[in-house]
Coordinates of C-alpha atoms and ligand atoms in Angstrom, one line a residue:
M16 CA -8.0 -8.9 38.5
S17 CA -6.1 -8.2 35.6
K18 CA -3.3 -5.7 36.2
K19 CA -3.3 -3.2 33.1
N20 CA 0.2 -3.5 31.4
T21 CA 1.1 0.0 29.8
G22 CA 4.5 -1.3 29.0
M23 CA 6.5 -2.8 26.4
T24 CA 5.0 -6.1 25.2
S25 CA 5.6 -9.1 22.5
S26 CA 2.7 -9.3 20.1
F27 CA 1.2 -12.2 22.8
G28 CA 1.0 -9.7 25.5
A29 CA 4.1 -11.0 28.0
P30 CA 6.5 -8.3 29.2
W31 CA 9.5 -7.3 26.6
P32 CA 12.6 -6.7 29.0
D33 CA 14.9 -5.7 26.4
D34 CA 14.5 -4.4 23.0
N35 CA 18.2 -3.4 22.1
T36 CA 20.4 -6.4 23.3
S37 CA 20.2 -9.7 21.9
L38 CA 20.6 -12.8 24.3
T39 CA 24.0 -14.3 23.9
A40 CA 26.0 -17.3 25.4
G41 CA 28.4 -14.9 27.0
R42 CA 29.6 -11.6 26.3
G43 CA 31.0 -12.5 23.3
G44 CA 29.6 -15.4 22.6
P45 CA 26.8 -16.3 19.6
V46 CA 23.1 -15.4 19.9
L47 CA 20.9 -18.0 21.2
M48 CA 18.2 -19.4 19.3
Q49 CA 16.1 -19.3 22.6
D50 CA 16.4 -15.6 22.1
V51 CA 12.4 -15.6 21.0
A52 CA 12.2 -11.6 21.4
L53 CA 14.5 -11.1 18.7
L54 CA 13.4 -14.2 16.5
E55 CA 9.9 -12.1 16.7
K56 CA 11.1 -8.9 16.2
L57 CA 13.3 -10.0 13.0
A58 CA 10.1 -12.4 11.6
H59 CA 7.8 -9.6 12.0
F60 CA 10.1 -7.2 10.2
D61 CA 11.0 -9.4 7.2
R62 CA 6.9 -9.6 6.4
E63 CA 6.7 -5.5 6.6
R64 CA 6.0 -5.0 2.8
I65 CA 3.3 -6.4 1.3
P66 CA 2.7 -6.2 -2.6
E67 CA 2.3 -2.9 -3.8
R68 CA -0.8 -2.2 -6.1
V69 CA 0.4 -3.0 -9.9
V70 CA -1.0 0.4 -10.8
H71 CA -1.3 3.3 -8.4
A72 CA 1.4 2.3 -6.4
K73 CA 2.3 5.9 -4.8
G74 CA -0.5 7.6 -3.4
A75 CA -1.7 9.9 -0.2
G76 CA -5.1 10.5 1.0
A77 CA -7.2 12.0 3.8
F78 CA -10.8 11.2 5.6
G79 CA -13.7 13.9 5.3
H80 CA -17.5 14.0 4.0
F81 CA -19.4 14.5 1.1
T82 CA -22.9 16.5 1.6
A83 CA -25.5 16.2 -1.2
T84 CA -26.6 19.3 -1.9
A85 CA -29.6 18.7 -4.9
D86 CA -32.7 16.8 -5.0
V87 CA -31.6 13.8 -7.2
S88 CA -34.2 11.5 -6.3
K89 CA -35.9 11.0 -9.7
Y90 CA -32.6 10.1 -10.9
S91 CA -31.4 7.7 -8.1
C92 CA -32.5 6.4 -5.1
A93 CA -29.2 6.1 -3.1
D94 CA -29.6 6.9 0.1
F95 CA -26.4 9.2 0.5
L96 CA -27.5 11.2 -2.8
Q97 CA -30.6 12.7 -1.0
K98 CA -30.2 16.4 -0.5
G99 CA -28.9 17.1 3.0
K100 CA -27.5 13.8 3.5
K101 CA -23.9 14.0 5.1
T102 CA -21.7 10.8 4.5
P103 CA -18.3 9.8 5.6
V104 CA -15.7 9.4 2.6
L105 CA -12.0 8.5 2.3
A106 CA -10.2 9.6 -0.8
R107 CA -7.0 8.7 -2.2
F108 CA -5.0 10.4 -4.6
S109 CA -2.1 8.6 -6.4
T110 CA 0.2 8.7 -9.5
V111 CA -0.3 5.5 -11.9
A112 CA 2.6 3.5 -13.1
G113 CA 5.4 4.9 -10.7
E114 CA 6.2 2.4 -7.7
R115 CA 5.5 3.0 -4.1
G116 CA 8.8 5.0 -3.6
S117 CA 8.3 7.0 -6.8
A118 CA 7.9 10.9 -7.3
D119 CA 4.7 12.6 -6.8
A120 CA 5.6 15.2 -9.5
E121 CA 5.8 12.5 -12.4
R122 CA 3.6 13.3 -15.5
D123 CA 1.1 10.7 -15.2
P124 CA -2.5 10.4 -14.6
R125 CA -3.5 10.8 -11.0
G126 CA -5.6 8.4 -9.3
F127 CA -9.0 10.1 -7.8
A128 CA -10.5 7.2 -5.6
V129 CA -13.2 8.1 -3.4
K130 CA -15.0 5.5 -0.7
F131 CA -18.3 6.9 0.5
Y132 CA -19.2 5.1 3.7
T133 CA -23.1 5.1 3.0
E134 CA -26.0 3.8 5.5
E135 CA -26.4 1.0 2.9
G136 CA -22.8 0.0 2.4
N137 CA -19.4 1.4 0.9
Y138 CA -19.9 3.1 -2.5
D139 CA -16.1 3.7 -4.1
L140 CA -16.1 5.7 -7.2
V141 CA -11.9 4.9 -8.2
G142 CA -11.5 7.5 -11.0
N143 CA -8.8 10.1 -12.5
N144 CA -7.7 13.5 -12.4
T145 CA -8.5 12.8 -16.0
P146 CA -12.0 12.3 -18.0
V147 CA -11.2 9.7 -20.5
F148 CA -8.8 7.1 -20.6
F149 CA -6.1 5.6 -22.9
I150 CA -8.1 2.6 -24.1
R151 CA -12.0 1.6 -24.3
D152 CA -11.1 -2.4 -23.6
A153 CA -10.0 -3.7 -20.8
M154 CA -8.6 -6.4 -22.4
K155 CA -6.0 -4.0 -23.6
F156 CA -5.1 -3.0 -20.0
P157 CA -2.1 -5.2 -18.8
D158 CA -0.7 -4.5 -22.2
F159 CA -1.0 -0.5 -21.9
I160 CA 0.0 -0.8 -18.1
H161 CA 3.4 -2.7 -19.1
S162 CA 4.2 -0.2 -21.8
Q163 CA 4.3 2.5 -19.0
K164 CA 6.2 0.3 -16.5
R165 CA 9.8 -1.2 -16.5
R166 CA 10.9 -3.3 -19.2
T167 CA 11.5 -7.1 -19.2
A168 CA 15.0 -6.8 -20.3
D169 CA 16.8 -4.0 -18.2
N170 CA 14.1 -2.6 -15.4
L171 CA 13.9 0.7 -17.3
R172 CA 10.8 2.6 -18.0
S173 CA 10.8 3.6 -22.1
N174 CA 9.2 6.5 -23.8
N175 CA 9.8 4.4 -26.6
D176 CA 7.8 1.8 -25.4
M177 CA 5.0 4.0 -24.6
W178 CA 4.7 5.9 -27.9
D179 CA 5.0 2.5 -29.6
F180 CA 1.5 1.4 -27.9
W181 CA -0.2 4.7 -28.1
S182 CA 0.7 5.2 -31.7
L183 CA -0.6 1.7 -32.5
T184 CA -3.9 2.7 -30.5
P185 CA -4.9 5.5 -31.6
E186 CA -7.7 5.5 -29.7
S187 CA -5.6 6.9 -26.8
L188 CA -4.9 10.2 -28.4
H189 CA -7.4 12.2 -26.2
Q190 CA -5.8 11.0 -23.0
I191 CA -2.2 11.7 -24.5
M192 CA -3.5 15.2 -24.9
V193 CA -4.6 15.6 -21.6
L194 CA -1.4 13.6 -20.2
M195 CA 0.9 16.4 -22.2
S196 CA -1.5 19.2 -21.3
D197 CA -0.2 21.6 -18.2
R198 CA -2.6 19.4 -16.2
G199 CA 0.0 16.2 -17.1
V200 CA 1.6 17.4 -13.5
P201 CA -0.7 18.6 -11.4
A202 CA 0.5 21.4 -8.7
S203 CA -0.6 19.2 -5.8
F204 CA -3.3 16.6 -5.3
R205 CA -5.7 19.7 -3.9
H206 CA -5.4 21.4 -7.3
M207 CA -6.9 19.0 -9.5
N208 CA -10.3 17.7 -10.7
G209 CA -11.5 14.3 -10.4
Y210 CA -13.6 12.3 -13.0
G211 CA -15.4 9.1 -12.6
S212 CA -14.3 8.9 -16.4
H213 CA -16.7 6.2 -17.2
T214 CA -20.5 6.3 -17.6
F215 CA -22.3 4.6 -14.7
M216 CA -26.4 3.7 -14.3
W217 CA -28.2 5.5 -11.7
Y218 CA -31.6 3.8 -11.0
N219 CA -34.9 5.7 -9.1
A220 CA -37.2 3.8 -6.6
K221 CA -39.6 3.2 -9.9
K222 CA -36.5 1.2 -11.7
E223 CA -36.0 3.9 -14.3
Y224 CA -32.0 4.5 -14.8
F225 CA -29.9 7.1 -16.1
W226 CA -26.5 7.1 -17.5
V227 CA -24.2 9.1 -15.7
K228 CA -20.8 11.1 -15.7
Y229 CA -19.2 12.5 -12.3
H230 CA -17.1 15.3 -11.8
F231 CA -15.3 16.6 -9.1
K232 CA -14.2 20.1 -9.6
T233 CA -11.2 21.6 -7.3
D234 CA -12.9 24.3 -5.2
Q235 CA -9.2 25.5 -4.8
G236 CA -8.5 26.0 -8.4
I237 CA -6.9 24.2 -11.1
E238 CA -2.8 24.5 -10.3
N239 CA -0.4 22.6 -12.4
L240 CA 3.4 22.4 -13.1
T241 CA 5.3 22.6 -16.1
W242 CA 7.6 20.2 -17.6
A243 CA 10.6 22.7 -15.9
Q244 CA 8.7 23.4 -12.6
A245 CA 8.0 19.2 -12.5
E246 CA 11.9 18.6 -12.9
E247 CA 12.7 21.3 -10.2
V248 CA 10.2 20.1 -7.7
M249 CA 11.1 16.3 -8.2
A250 CA 15.0 17.3 -7.7
K251 CA 13.8 18.7 -4.3
D252 CA 11.2 16.5 -3.0
R253 CA 9.9 13.3 -4.5
D254 CA 6.6 13.6 -1.9
H255 CA 5.9 17.2 -2.5
A256 CA 1.8 16.9 -3.0
T257 CA 1.5 14.1 -0.1
R258 CA 3.3 16.7 2.2
D259 CA 1.0 19.4 0.7
L260 CA -2.2 17.5 1.2
Y261 CA -0.9 16.3 5.1
T262 CA 0.5 19.9 5.8
S263 CA -2.8 21.9 4.6
I264 CA -4.9 19.6 6.4
A265 CA -2.8 19.9 9.9
N266 CA -2.9 23.8 8.8
G267 CA -6.9 23.5 8.8
L268 CA -6.6 24.4 5.2
Y269 CA -9.5 21.8 4.3
P270 CA -9.2 20.7 0.2
S271 CA -12.7 20.5 -1.2
W272 CA -14.7 19.6 -4.3
T273 CA -18.2 20.7 -6.0
V274 CA -19.7 17.1 -7.1
Q275 CA -21.1 17.5 -10.7
V276 CA -22.7 14.9 -12.9
Q277 CA -24.1 14.9 -16.3
I278 CA -27.1 12.7 -17.1
M279 CA -28.6 10.9 -19.9
T280 CA -31.6 9.0 -20.5
P281 CA -31.3 5.6 -22.2
E282 CA -33.3 7.2 -25.1
Q283 CA -30.7 9.9 -25.7
A284 CA -27.6 7.3 -25.1
R285 CA -29.5 5.2 -27.9
D286 CA -29.7 8.7 -30.1
F287 CA -26.4 9.8 -29.0
P288 CA -23.9 10.1 -32.4
Y289 CA -21.0 8.2 -30.7
D290 CA -21.0 5.2 -28.1
P291 CA -21.7 7.1 -25.0
F292 CA -20.2 4.1 -23.0
D293 CA -16.5 4.8 -24.4
V294 CA -14.5 5.8 -21.8
T295 CA -11.6 7.5 -24.4
K296 CA -14.7 10.0 -25.0
V297 CA -16.4 12.8 -23.1
W298 CA -19.8 14.0 -23.1
P299 CA -19.5 17.5 -24.6
H300 CA -21.0 20.1 -21.5
G301 CA -23.3 21.5 -24.9
L302 CA -25.0 18.3 -25.3
V303 CA -25.0 17.1 -21.7
P304 CA -25.3 19.8 -19.1
V305 CA -23.7 19.2 -15.9
Q306 CA -25.4 19.8 -12.8
E307 CA -24.1 20.2 -9.3
I308 CA -25.2 17.2 -6.7
G309 CA -22.8 17.9 -3.6
K310 CA -19.6 18.9 -1.9
M311 CA -16.7 16.9 -0.4
V312 CA -14.5 18.0 2.0
L313 CA -11.2 16.6 3.4
D314 CA -10.5 17.6 6.9
R315 CA -8.6 14.7 8.6
A316 CA -5.2 13.0 7.8
P317 CA -4.5 9.5 8.3
D318 CA -2.6 8.9 11.8
N319 CA -1.5 5.9 10.0
Y320 CA -0.5 5.4 6.6
F321 CA -0.3 2.1 6.1
Q322 CA -3.2 0.9 7.9
Q323 CA -5.5 3.7 6.6
I324 CA -4.1 4.2 3.5
E325 CA -1.6 1.7 1.9
Q326 CA -4.6 -1.1 3.1
A327 CA -7.6 1.3 1.9
A328 CA -8.7 -1.0 -1.0
F329 CA -11.1 0.7 -3.6
N330 CA -13.1 -1.4 -5.7
P331 CA -15.1 -0.3 -8.7
S332 CA -17.9 -3.1 -7.9
A333 CA -18.7 -1.6 -4.5
F334 CA -22.0 -0.1 -5.7
V335 CA -25.1 0.8 -3.3
P336 CA -29.0 0.7 -4.4
G337 CA -29.6 3.5 -6.9
I338 CA -25.8 3.2 -8.5
A339 CA -25.2 0.0 -10.9
A340 CA -22.5 -0.8 -13.5
S341 CA -22.9 0.7 -17.6
P342 CA -21.7 -1.5 -20.7
D343 CA -18.6 0.6 -20.6
K344 CA -16.0 -2.4 -21.5
M345 CA -12.9 -0.7 -19.6
L346 CA -15.1 -0.4 -16.7
Q347 CA -16.5 -4.3 -16.8
G348 CA -12.9 -5.2 -16.7
R349 CA -12.2 -3.1 -13.6
L350 CA -15.3 -4.3 -11.7
F351 CA -13.1 -7.7 -11.8
S352 CA -9.6 -6.8 -11.6
Y353 CA -10.0 -4.3 -8.3
H354 CA -11.2 -6.5 -6.2
D355 CA -9.1 -9.2 -7.7
T356 CA -5.9 -7.6 -7.1
H357 CA -6.7 -6.6 -3.5
L358 CA -7.4 -10.3 -3.0
H359 CA -4.0 -10.9 -4.2
R360 CA -2.5 -7.9 -2.0
L361 CA -4.3 -7.9 1.0
G362 CA -5.8 -11.2 1.7
P363 CA -9.6 -12.9 1.2
N364 CA -10.7 -11.0 4.4
Y365 CA -9.7 -7.7 3.4
H366 CA -13.1 -5.8 3.7
L367 CA -12.3 -6.5 7.3
I368 CA -9.5 -4.3 7.7
P369 CA -11.1 -1.5 9.9
V370 CA -10.8 1.2 6.9
N371 CA -12.6 -0.9 4.2
Q372 CA -15.1 -2.1 6.9
P373 CA -18.6 -0.8 5.7
K374 CA -20.2 1.7 8.8
N375 CA -23.5 0.4 8.5
G376 CA -22.5 -2.8 10.3
A377 CA -20.8 -6.0 9.7
A378 CA -21.1 -7.9 6.3
R379 CA -23.5 -10.3 6.9
N380 CA -23.0 -13.6 4.4
Y381 CA -21.9 -16.9 4.2
Q382 CA -18.3 -16.6 3.1
R383 CA -16.2 -18.0 5.6
D384 CA -12.7 -18.6 6.9
G385 CA -9.5 -17.4 5.1
F386 CA -6.5 -15.3 6.3
H387 CA -7.0 -13.4 9.3
D388 CA -10.7 -14.2 9.6
T389 CA -12.1 -11.7 12.6
S390 CA -15.4 -11.2 10.8
A391 CA -18.9 -11.0 12.8
A392 CA -19.9 -14.5 11.3
G393 CA -19.8 -16.4 15.0
A394 CA -21.0 -19.3 15.8
G395 CA -24.3 -19.2 12.7
P396 CA -24.8 -21.3 9.8
N397 CA -22.5 -21.4 7.0
F398 CA -24.6 -22.2 4.7
W399 CA -27.9 -20.5 2.9
P400 CA -30.9 -21.6 2.7
N401 CA -31.4 -22.4 6.3
S402 CA -33.5 -22.3 8.8
Q403 CA -31.5 -21.3 12.1
G404 CA -32.1 -17.4 12.0
G405 CA -29.0 -16.7 9.1
P406 CA -29.4 -13.6 7.3
A407 CA -31.5 -13.6 4.3
P408 CA -31.1 -12.1 1.1
Q409 CA -32.8 -8.8 0.4
P410 CA -34.6 -7.4 -2.7
V411 CA -32.7 -5.5 -4.7
I412 CA -34.4 -3.1 -7.2
E413 CA -31.9 -2.9 -9.9
P414 CA -33.7 -2.5 -13.5
P415 CA -33.2 -4.8 -16.4
V416 CA -31.4 -3.3 -19.2
P417 CA -32.3 -4.9 -22.7
Y418 CA -29.2 -6.0 -24.0
A419 CA -28.8 -8.1 -26.9
G420 CA -26.6 -9.3 -29.7
D421 CA -23.9 -11.6 -31.0
A422 CA -21.3 -13.1 -28.4
D423 CA -18.3 -12.1 -30.3
R424 CA -15.3 -10.0 -30.2
H425 CA -16.7 -6.8 -32.0
V426 CA -13.6 -5.2 -32.6
Q427 CA -14.2 -1.3 -32.3
A428 CA -11.9 0.4 -35.0
V429 CA -10.2 3.9 -35.1
A430 CA -12.6 6.1 -36.2
D431 CA -12.9 9.9 -37.1
I432 CA -14.4 10.5 -33.7
D433 CA -11.2 9.0 -32.0
Y434 CA -9.5 12.5 -33.3
K435 CA -12.5 14.8 -33.2
Q436 CA -12.4 15.3 -29.5
P437 CA -8.7 15.8 -29.0
A438 CA -9.0 18.3 -31.9
V439 CA -11.9 20.3 -30.1
M440 CA -9.6 20.3 -27.1
Y441 CA -6.2 21.5 -29.2
N442 CA -8.6 24.1 -31.0
K443 CA -11.2 25.1 -28.9
V444 CA -10.5 24.6 -25.2
M445 CA -7.0 25.1 -25.3
G446 CA -5.1 28.8 -25.4
D447 CA -1.8 29.8 -27.4
Y448 CA -0.2 28.9 -23.7
E449 CA -2.1 25.5 -23.9
R450 CA -1.0 24.7 -27.0
E451 CA 2.7 25.8 -26.6
Q452 CA 2.9 23.7 -23.4
L453 CA 1.1 20.8 -25.5
V454 CA 3.9 20.6 -28.2
T455 CA 6.8 21.0 -25.6
N456 CA 5.6 18.2 -23.3
V457 CA 5.4 16.1 -26.6
S458 CA 8.5 17.2 -27.9
N459 CA 10.5 16.5 -24.5
H460 CA 9.1 13.1 -24.1
M461 CA 9.4 11.9 -27.2
N462 CA 13.1 13.4 -27.3
G463 CA 13.4 11.2 -24.4
G464 CA 14.8 8.0 -26.3
V465 CA 12.0 7.6 -28.9
D466 CA 12.9 5.6 -32.2
Q467 CA 12.5 7.4 -35.6
R468 CA 10.0 6.0 -36.9
I469 CA 7.8 5.6 -34.0
K470 CA 7.7 9.2 -33.7
E471 CA 6.8 9.6 -37.4
R472 CA 3.6 7.0 -36.6
S473 CA 3.0 9.0 -33.5
L474 CA 2.8 11.9 -36.0
V475 CA 0.2 10.7 -37.9
M476 CA -2.3 10.5 -35.0
F477 CA -1.6 14.1 -34.0
W478 CA -1.5 15.2 -37.7
K479 CA -5.0 13.4 -38.1
M480 CA -6.1 15.3 -34.9
E481 CA -5.0 18.6 -36.2
P482 CA -1.8 19.3 -38.9
D483 CA -0.7 22.2 -37.1
C484 CA -0.1 20.5 -33.9
A485 CA 1.7 17.8 -35.6
K486 CA 3.7 20.4 -38.0
R487 CA 4.9 22.1 -34.5
I488 CA 5.6 19.2 -33.0
A489 CA 8.0 17.5 -36.1
Q490 CA 9.8 20.8 -35.7
L491 CA 11.0 20.0 -32.5
V492 CA 11.8 16.5 -32.8
G493 CA 13.4 16.1 -35.9
V494 CA 10.6 14.7 -38.3
D495 CA 10.0 15.7 -41.6
I496 CA 6.3 16.5 -42.0
G497 CA 6.1 15.8 -45.5
K498 CA 6.5 12.1 -44.8
V499 CA 3.9 12.6 -42.0
E500 CA 1.8 13.7 -44.2
K501 CA 2.2 11.0 -46.9
L502 CA 1.8 8.3 -44.0
A503 CA -1.0 10.0 -42.8
A504 CA -2.9 9.1 -46.5
L505 CA -2.4 5.4 -45.7
S506 CA -4.6 3.0 -44.0
F507 CA -4.1 2.3 -40.5
E508 CA -3.0 -1.3 -41.5
E509 CA -0.3 0.1 -44.4
L510 CA 0.9 3.0 -41.6
V511 CA 1.5 -0.2 -39.1
K512 CA 3.2 -1.6 -42.1
A513 CA 5.2 1.0 -43.0
T514 CA 6.6 2.1 -39.5
A515 CA 7.3 -2.0 -38.7
Ligands
NDP628 P1 -16.3 22.8 -22.7 O1 -15.9 24.4 -23.0 O2 -17.8 22.6 -22.0 O3 -15.6 22.3 -21.2 C1 -14.1 21.5 -21.7 C2 -13.8 21.5 -20.4 O4 -12.1 20.9 -20.8 C3 -13.9 22.1 -19.1 O5 -14.5 21.0 -18.0 C4 -12.2 22.2 -18.8 O6 -12.5 21.8 -17.1 C5 -11.6 21.4 -19.2 N1 -9.9 21.6 -19.8 C6 -9.5 22.7 -20.0 N2 -8.4 22.3 -20.1 C7 -8.4 21.4 -20.1 C8 -7.2 20.6 -20.3 N3 -5.7 21.0 -20.5 N4 -7.2 18.8 -20.3 C9 -8.2 18.7 -19.6 N5 -9.5 19.2 -19.5 C10 -9.0 20.7 -20.1 O7 -16.2 22.0 -23.4 P2 -16.9 20.4 -24.4 O8 -17.8 19.9 -23.1 O9 -17.3 20.3 -25.6 O10 -15.6 19.6 -24.3 C11 -14.5 20.1 -25.5 C12 -13.3 19.3 -25.2 O11 -13.0 19.6 -23.7 C13 -13.3 18.0 -25.3 O12 -13.4 17.1 -26.2 C14 -12.6 17.1 -23.9 O13 -10.9 17.1 -24.9 C15 -12.4 18.5 -23.1 N6 -12.8 17.9 -22.0 C16 -14.6 17.7 -21.9 C17 -14.9 17.7 -20.3 C18 -16.1 17.4 -20.3 O14 -16.7 16.4 -19.6 N7 -17.3 17.6 -21.5 C19 -14.1 17.4 -19.4 C20 -12.7 18.2 -19.6 C21 -12.3 18.3 -20.8 P3 -12.4 23.2 -16.1 O15 -13.8 23.6 -16.1 O16 -11.9 22.9 -15.1 O17 -11.4 24.7 -16.6

């Protein structure tokens, strides 16, 4: 009969006699190699850290549920979206560029990732607190992130590098406007909206498809920190948003978000005034109204951060029937990159870590082995087709989409529309206070070590968006606005040469 062992043991289950004293040859003698307890303890400690996420390294998360509140069956057959359905979720919020120990109050977009543990498998929506993104082609992603992270030479972050990249990539202006607006530093993870940012496909049981954008509107209300408030918070508490999330849930204040979608038919997309798959653009509410589809509530904090949040792997390619990708070029790159980064960070069997496992049963396929294989494969056949009772492929009804055209690198040059939406934001969405905040934040940021020529080139972006905005920033960053006006008259190629 086995004896239940409740005392401390080695990793292999044997009793562990002393956790504080090494085995030595005599009282003052050297430590013995045969002290296997010490060796095991130190060796495990040496391996405690895993590679941090290359982006979104610092984050916090919580569990909860999503309840579908509207009949969307004519748009999507996804089971978890059907009215009345309640689905467990894990949400993770993060900053982007900082390391695992960086401050929560940095000016940076916030990641807003949700894993829906649906009855048809996991669906991951890996968005941000901003409806748009800096670039529209994943080919630029490593360069963009390098410009945000530490420099090769001195391991310092550089505002100069950020504005250099941004001003040479004017499609980024819309996201810069959001980042430098008062929403650039949310007061907490609870007080911000989430957006799927990309366009996704929904399809119904009749194989009709639609294009969709997600909006998670905070029920706590938007609250932000000014530049000065953020500096004060960071000086006192580098983890303020993580702490806020845990404390609120511990106190029974469960944060919630009202979930909305914008839906476009393929015909509307074809006739849309600009590329509806360009992630640097929103779909104006006036053209494509939002409709409410559900509510997300977070009511359980993790009890082991590493196991449940650090090892949580969100992956935009985790779709369920009824939802699929769109041709958004940035999304297409992320479909590869997130899965790939988790393979590097957590290993080939990261899907078997409990927090990442689907709740509708174990994965059934013919992928085998690799580090830490604890799968339910058992003794079954490891090839398909087989006639030995292994799982057979299931029909998927995803509709065909008529993509066509020349295989080529189709350059999407900067165009008027790249300035138009930020201009609507500046002139119509923002009030006097928000405009003041934007100008202050941009100036403070540029005055943090940006070269004169790069300030001038950056101000050309703002000039093309709205001369009033450029004038106000120019005054605060010591740039001659007359020069900016002249530079703005050049072609983009001439501007690049003139500010080289
Ligand atoms: P609307 O007036 O219908 O919507 C404006 C949106 O702007 C609201 O959703 C509001 O969010 C949001 N907003 C307000 N202040 C900020 C800020 N500082 N940073 C980011 N978002 C903010 O207008 P349109 O739909 O025609 O869009 C106009 C402009 O608003 C766009 O060009 C874009 O720059 C911006 N925007 C549009 C969104 C969209 O999906 N259409 C989403 C977010 C921004 P809230 O309701 O929470 O106050």
